[in-house]
PDB file of C-alpha atoms in Angstrom:
ATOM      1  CA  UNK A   8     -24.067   7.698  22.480  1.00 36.00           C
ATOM      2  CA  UNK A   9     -26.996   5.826  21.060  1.00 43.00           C
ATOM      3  CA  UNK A  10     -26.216   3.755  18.024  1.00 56.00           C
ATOM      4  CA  UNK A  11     -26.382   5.675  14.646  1.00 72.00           C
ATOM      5  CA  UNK A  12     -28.746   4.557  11.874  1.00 84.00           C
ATOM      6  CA  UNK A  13     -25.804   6.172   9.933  1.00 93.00           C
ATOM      7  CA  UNK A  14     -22.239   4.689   9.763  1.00 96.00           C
ATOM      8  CA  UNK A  15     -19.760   7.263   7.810  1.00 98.00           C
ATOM      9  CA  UNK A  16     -15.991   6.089   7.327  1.00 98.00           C
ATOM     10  CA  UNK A  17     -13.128   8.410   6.752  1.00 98.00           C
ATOM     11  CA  UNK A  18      -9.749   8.061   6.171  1.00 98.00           C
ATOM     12  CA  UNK A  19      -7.044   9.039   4.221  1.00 97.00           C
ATOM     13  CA  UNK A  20      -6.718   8.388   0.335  1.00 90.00           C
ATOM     14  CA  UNK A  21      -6.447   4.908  -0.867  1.00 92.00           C
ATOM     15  CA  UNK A  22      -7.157   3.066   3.014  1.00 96.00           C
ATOM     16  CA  UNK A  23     -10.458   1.425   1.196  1.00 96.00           C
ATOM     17  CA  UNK A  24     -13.462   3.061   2.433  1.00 97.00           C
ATOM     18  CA  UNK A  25     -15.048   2.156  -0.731  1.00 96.00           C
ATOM     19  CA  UNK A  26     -14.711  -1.363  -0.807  1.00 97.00           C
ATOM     20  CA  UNK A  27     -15.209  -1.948   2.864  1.00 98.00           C
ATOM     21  CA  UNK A  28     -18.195   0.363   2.518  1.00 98.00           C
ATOM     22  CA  UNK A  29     -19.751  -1.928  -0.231  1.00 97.00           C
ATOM     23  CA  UNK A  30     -18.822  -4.983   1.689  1.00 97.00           C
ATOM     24  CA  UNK A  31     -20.243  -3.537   4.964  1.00 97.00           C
ATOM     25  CA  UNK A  32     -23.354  -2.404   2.654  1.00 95.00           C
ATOM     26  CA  UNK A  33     -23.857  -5.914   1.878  1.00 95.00           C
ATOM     27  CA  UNK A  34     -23.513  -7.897   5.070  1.00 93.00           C
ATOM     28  CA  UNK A  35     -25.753  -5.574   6.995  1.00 92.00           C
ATOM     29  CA  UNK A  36     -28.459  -4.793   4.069  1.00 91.00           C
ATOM     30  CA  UNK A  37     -27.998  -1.260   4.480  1.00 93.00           C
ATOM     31  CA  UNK A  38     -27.856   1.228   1.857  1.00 94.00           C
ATOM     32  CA  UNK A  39     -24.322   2.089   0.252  1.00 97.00           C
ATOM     33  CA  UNK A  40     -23.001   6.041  -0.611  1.00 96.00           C
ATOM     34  CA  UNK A  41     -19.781   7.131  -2.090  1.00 96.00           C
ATOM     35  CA  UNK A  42     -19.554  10.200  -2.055  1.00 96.00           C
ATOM     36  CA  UNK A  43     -16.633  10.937  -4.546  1.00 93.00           C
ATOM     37  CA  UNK A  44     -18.704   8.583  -7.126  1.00 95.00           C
ATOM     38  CA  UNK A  45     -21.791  10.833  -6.580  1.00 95.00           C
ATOM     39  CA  UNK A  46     -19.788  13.654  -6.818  1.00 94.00           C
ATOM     40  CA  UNK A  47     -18.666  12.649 -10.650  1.00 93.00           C
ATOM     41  CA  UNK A  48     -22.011  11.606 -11.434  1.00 95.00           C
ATOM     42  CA  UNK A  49     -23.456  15.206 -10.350  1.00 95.00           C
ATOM     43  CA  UNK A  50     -20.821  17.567 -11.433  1.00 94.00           C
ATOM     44  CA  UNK A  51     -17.956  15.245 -13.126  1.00 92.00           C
ATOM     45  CA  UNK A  52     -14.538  13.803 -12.866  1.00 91.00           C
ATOM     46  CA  UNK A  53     -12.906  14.806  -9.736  1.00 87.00           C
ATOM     47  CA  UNK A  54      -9.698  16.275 -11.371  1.00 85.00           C
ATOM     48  CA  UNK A  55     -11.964  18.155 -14.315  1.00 88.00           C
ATOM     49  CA  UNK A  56     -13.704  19.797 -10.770  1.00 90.00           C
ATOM     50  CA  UNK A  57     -10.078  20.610  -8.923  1.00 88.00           C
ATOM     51  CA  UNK A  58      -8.985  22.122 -12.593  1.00 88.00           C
ATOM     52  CA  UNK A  59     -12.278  23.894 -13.138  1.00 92.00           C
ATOM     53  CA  UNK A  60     -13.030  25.436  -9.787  1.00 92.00           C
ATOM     54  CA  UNK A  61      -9.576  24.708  -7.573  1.00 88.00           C
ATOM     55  CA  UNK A  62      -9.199  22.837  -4.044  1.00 87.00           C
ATOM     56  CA  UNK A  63     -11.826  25.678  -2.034  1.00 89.00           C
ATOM     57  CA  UNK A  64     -14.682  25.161  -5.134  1.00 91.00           C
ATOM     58  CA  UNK A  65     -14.746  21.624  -4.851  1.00 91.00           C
ATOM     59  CA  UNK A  66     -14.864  21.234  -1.088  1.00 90.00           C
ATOM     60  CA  UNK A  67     -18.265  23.113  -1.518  1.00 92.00           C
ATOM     61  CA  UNK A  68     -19.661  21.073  -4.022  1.00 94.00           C
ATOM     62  CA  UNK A  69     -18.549  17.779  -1.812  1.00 93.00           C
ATOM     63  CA  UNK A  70     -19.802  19.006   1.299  1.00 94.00           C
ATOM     64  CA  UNK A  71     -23.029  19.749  -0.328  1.00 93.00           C
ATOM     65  CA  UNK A  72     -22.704  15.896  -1.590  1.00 95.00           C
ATOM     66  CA  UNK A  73     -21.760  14.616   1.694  1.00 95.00           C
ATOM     67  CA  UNK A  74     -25.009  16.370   3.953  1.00 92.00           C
ATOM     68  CA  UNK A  75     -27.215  14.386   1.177  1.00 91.00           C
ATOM     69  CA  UNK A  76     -25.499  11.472   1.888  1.00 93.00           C
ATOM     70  CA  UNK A  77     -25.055  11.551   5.634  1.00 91.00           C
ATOM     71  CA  UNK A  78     -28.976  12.853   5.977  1.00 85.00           C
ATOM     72  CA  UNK A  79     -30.072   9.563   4.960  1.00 80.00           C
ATOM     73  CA  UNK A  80     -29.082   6.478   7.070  1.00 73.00           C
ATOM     74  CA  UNK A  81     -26.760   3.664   5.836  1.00 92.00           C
ATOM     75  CA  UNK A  82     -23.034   2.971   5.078  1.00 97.00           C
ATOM     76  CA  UNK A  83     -21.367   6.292   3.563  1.00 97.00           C
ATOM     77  CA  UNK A  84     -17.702   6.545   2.081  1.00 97.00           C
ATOM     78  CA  UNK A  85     -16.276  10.030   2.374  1.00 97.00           C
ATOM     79  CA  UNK A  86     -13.260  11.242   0.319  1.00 94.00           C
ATOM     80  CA  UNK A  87     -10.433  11.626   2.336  1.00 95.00           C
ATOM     81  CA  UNK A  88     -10.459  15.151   2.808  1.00 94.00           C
ATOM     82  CA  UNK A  89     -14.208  16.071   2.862  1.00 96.00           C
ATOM     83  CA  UNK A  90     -13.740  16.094   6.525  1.00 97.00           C
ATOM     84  CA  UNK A  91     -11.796  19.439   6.435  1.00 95.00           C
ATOM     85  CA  UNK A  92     -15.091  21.379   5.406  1.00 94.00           C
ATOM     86  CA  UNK A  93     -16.345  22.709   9.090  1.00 94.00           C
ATOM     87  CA  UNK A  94     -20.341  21.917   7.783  1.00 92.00           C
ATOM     88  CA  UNK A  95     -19.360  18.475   7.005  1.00 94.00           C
ATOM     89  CA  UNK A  96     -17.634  18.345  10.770  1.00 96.00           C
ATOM     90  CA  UNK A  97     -21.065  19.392  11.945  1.00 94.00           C
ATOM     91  CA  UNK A  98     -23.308  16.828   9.863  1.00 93.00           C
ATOM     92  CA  UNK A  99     -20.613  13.931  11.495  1.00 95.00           C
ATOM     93  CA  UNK A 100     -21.862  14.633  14.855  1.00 93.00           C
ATOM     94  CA  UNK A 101     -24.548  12.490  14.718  1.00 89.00           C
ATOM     95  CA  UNK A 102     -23.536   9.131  12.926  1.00 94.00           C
ATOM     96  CA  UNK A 103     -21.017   6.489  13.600  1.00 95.00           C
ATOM     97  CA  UNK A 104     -17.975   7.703  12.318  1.00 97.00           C
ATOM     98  CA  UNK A 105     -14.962   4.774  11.708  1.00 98.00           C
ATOM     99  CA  UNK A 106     -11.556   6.273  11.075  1.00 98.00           C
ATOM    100  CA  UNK A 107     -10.170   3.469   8.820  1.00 98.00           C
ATOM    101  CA  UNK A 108      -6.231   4.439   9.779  1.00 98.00           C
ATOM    102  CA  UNK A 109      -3.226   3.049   7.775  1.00 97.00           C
ATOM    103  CA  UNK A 110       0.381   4.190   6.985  1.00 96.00           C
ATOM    104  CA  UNK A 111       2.159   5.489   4.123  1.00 93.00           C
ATOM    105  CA  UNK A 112       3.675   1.627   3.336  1.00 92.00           C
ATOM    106  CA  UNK A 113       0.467  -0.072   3.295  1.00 93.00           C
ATOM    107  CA  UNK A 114      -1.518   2.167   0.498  1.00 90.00           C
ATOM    108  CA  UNK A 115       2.077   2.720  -1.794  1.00 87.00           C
ATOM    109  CA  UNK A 116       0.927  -0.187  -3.842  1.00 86.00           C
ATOM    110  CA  UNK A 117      -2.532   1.530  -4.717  1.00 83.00           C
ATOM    111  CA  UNK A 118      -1.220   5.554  -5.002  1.00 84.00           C
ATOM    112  CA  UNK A 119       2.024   4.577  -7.031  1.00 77.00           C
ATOM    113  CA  UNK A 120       0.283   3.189  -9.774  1.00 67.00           C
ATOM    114  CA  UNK A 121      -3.124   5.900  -9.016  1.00 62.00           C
ATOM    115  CA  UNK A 122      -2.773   9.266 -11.775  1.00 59.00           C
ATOM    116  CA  UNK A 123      -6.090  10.317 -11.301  1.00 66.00           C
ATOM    117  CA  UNK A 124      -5.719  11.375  -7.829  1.00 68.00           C
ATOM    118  CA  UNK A 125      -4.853  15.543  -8.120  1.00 63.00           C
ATOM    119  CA  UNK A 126      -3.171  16.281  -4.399  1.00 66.00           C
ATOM    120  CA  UNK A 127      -1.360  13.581  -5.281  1.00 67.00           C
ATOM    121  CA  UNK A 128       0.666  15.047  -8.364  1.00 69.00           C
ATOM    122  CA  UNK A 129       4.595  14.989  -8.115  1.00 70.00           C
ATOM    123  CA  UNK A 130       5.592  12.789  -5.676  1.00 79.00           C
ATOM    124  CA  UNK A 131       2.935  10.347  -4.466  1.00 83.00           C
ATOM    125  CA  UNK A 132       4.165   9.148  -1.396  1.00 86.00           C
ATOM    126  CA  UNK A 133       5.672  12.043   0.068  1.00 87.00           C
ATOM    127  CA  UNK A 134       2.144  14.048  -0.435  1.00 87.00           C
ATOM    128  CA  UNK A 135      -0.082  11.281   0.946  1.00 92.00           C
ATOM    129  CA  UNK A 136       1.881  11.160   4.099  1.00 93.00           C
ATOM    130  CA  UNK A 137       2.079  15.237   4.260  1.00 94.00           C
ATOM    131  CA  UNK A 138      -1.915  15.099   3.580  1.00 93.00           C
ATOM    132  CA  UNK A 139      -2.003  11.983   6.111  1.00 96.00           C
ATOM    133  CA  UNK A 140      -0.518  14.323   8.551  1.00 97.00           C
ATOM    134  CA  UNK A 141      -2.436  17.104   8.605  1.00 97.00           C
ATOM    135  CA  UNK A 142      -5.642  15.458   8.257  1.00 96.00           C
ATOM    136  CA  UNK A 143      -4.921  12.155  10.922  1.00 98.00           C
ATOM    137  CA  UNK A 144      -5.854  14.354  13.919  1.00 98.00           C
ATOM    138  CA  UNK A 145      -9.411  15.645  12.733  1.00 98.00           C
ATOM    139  CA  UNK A 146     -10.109  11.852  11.453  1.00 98.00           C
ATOM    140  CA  UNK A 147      -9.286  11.125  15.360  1.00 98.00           C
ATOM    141  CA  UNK A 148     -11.341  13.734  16.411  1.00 98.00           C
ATOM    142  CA  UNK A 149     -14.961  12.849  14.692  1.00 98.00           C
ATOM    143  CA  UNK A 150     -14.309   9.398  14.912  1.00 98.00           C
ATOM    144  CA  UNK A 151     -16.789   6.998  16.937  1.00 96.00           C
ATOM    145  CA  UNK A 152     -14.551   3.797  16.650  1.00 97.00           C
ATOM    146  CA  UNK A 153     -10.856   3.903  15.119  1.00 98.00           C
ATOM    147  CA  UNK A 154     -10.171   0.388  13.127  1.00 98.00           C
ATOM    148  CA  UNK A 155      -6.138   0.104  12.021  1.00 97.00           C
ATOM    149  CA  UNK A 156      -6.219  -1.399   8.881  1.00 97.00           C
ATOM    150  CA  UNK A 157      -2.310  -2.671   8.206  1.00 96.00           C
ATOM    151  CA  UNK A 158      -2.200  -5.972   7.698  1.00 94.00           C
ATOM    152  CA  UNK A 159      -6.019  -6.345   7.582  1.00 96.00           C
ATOM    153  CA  UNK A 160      -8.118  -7.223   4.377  1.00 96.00           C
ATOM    154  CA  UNK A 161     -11.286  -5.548   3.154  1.00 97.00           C
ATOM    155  CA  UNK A 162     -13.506  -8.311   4.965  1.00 97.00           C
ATOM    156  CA  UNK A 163     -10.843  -8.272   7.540  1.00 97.00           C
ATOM    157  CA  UNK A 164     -11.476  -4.746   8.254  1.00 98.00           C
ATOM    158  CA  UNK A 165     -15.216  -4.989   7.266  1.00 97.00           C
ATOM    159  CA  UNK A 166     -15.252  -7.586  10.252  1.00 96.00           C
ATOM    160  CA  UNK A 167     -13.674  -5.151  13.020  1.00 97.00           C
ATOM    161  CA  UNK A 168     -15.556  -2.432  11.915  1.00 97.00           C
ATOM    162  CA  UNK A 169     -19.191  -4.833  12.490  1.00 96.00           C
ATOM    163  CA  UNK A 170     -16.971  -5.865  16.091  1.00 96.00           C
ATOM    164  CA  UNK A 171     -16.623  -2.347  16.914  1.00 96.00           C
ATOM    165  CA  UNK A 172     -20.360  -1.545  16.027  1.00 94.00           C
ATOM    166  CA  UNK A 173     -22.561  -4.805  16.423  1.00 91.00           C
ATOM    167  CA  UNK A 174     -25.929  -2.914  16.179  1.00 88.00           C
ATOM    168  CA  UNK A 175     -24.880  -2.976  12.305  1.00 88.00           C
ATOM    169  CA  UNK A 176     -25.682  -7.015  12.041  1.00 83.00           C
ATOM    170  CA  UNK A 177     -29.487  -6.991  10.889  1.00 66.00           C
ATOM    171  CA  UNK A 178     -32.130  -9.146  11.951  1.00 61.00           C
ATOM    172  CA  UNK A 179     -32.174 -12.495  10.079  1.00 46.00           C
ATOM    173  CA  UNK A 180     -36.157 -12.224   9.717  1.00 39.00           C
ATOM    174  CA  UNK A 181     -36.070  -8.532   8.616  1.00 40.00           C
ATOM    175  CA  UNK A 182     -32.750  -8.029   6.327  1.00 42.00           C
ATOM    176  CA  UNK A 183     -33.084  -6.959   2.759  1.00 43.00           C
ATOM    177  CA  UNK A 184     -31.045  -6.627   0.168  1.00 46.00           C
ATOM    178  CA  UNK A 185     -28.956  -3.251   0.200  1.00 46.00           C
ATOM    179  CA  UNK A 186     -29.544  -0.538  -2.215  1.00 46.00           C
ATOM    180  CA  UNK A 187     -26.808   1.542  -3.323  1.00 46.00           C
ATOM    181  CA  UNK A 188     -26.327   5.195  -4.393  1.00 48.00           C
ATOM    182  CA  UNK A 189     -23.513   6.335  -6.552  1.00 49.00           C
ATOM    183  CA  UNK A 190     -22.144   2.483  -6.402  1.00 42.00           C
ATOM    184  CA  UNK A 191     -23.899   0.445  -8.935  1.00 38.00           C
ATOM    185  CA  UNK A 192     -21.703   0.423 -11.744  1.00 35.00           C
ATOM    186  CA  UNK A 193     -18.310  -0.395 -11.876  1.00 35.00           C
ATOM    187  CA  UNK A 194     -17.179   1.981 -14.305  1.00 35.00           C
ATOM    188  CA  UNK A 195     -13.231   3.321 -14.604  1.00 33.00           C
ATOM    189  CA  UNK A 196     -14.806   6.783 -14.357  1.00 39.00           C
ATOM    190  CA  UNK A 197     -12.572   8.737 -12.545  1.00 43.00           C
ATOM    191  CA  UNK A 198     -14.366   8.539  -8.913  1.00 49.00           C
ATOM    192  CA  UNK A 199     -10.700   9.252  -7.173  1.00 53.00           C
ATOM    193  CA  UNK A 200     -10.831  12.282  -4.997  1.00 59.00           C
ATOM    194  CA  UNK A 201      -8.582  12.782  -1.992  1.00 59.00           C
TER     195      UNK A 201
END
């Protein structure tokens, strides 16, 4: 496979795409998507959209989101189950996809303490790691490169995922700085999909 202008991580809930997509963004002067914070800009907080139109209406709405996104190249964040929509499957097939994995222990810190997350509601940890297994063998499918996060910090993993895919380092002469789309503010919005 030749090396994709576009690098798309997935993952489940809470492993960090976000942050290592921002980091990666910056170190390689590329041009920074999350999706779920485009989502809320378009349409509006993720749990207002799950209320409003229910798991199957917002899946549309973020695959529609995540073509955009994917289309153009640079570092993309995908919510952590956007990859169940079959179109999205389809748009994968042509970037670098890097399954950031983790386990249930490693994101309890960030979910127990997380209310804005809607799959989530009840009992956190016991529905991550039900979502984690259903979803964990479609991340392994689509993915290009598979970096295990435990134990690893954001430039940590930002580091194995430029290891994994060197042709992400840009040329000293040539870099500029990266722009970003639905990632310049840091607002408490509620960006938190799934």
């Amino acid at each position: 496979m030749a090396p994709s202008d576009t690098v798309v991580l997935i993952g489940p809930m809470a492993v960090g795409k976000t942050a290592v997509g921002r980091m990666l963004a910056r170190r390689t002067g590329r041009t920074f998507v999350d999706t779920d914070r485009v989502l809320v800009e378009r349409y509006g907080p993720i749990r207002g959209l799950f209320d409003q139109h229910g798991e199957e209406g917002f899946r549309l709405l973020e695959a529609d989101v995540v073509q955009g996104a994917v289309t153009d190249a640079g570092i993309v964040s995908l919510g952590g189950g956007a990859v169940l929509d079959a179109g999205t499957q389809a748009v994968l097939q042509d970037a670098a996809v890097v399954f950031l994995d983790t386990d249930a222990r490693t994101v309890l810190p960030r979910i127990s303490r997380d209310s804005k997350r809607p799959l989530l509601a009840g009992n956190p940890l016991e529905r991550w790691q039900e979502l984690y297994d259903q979803r964990r063998p479609i991340y392994a499918r689509l993915a290009s490169v598979v970096i295990d996060t435990r134990g690893l910090s954001v430039r940590g993993t930002a580091d194995a995922v430029v290891r994994a895919l060197p042709h992400l380092l840009p040329d000293r002469h040539t870099a500029s700085p990266p722009r970003t789309a639905g990632a310049n503010h840091e607002s408490r919005t509620d960006t938190h999909g799934d």
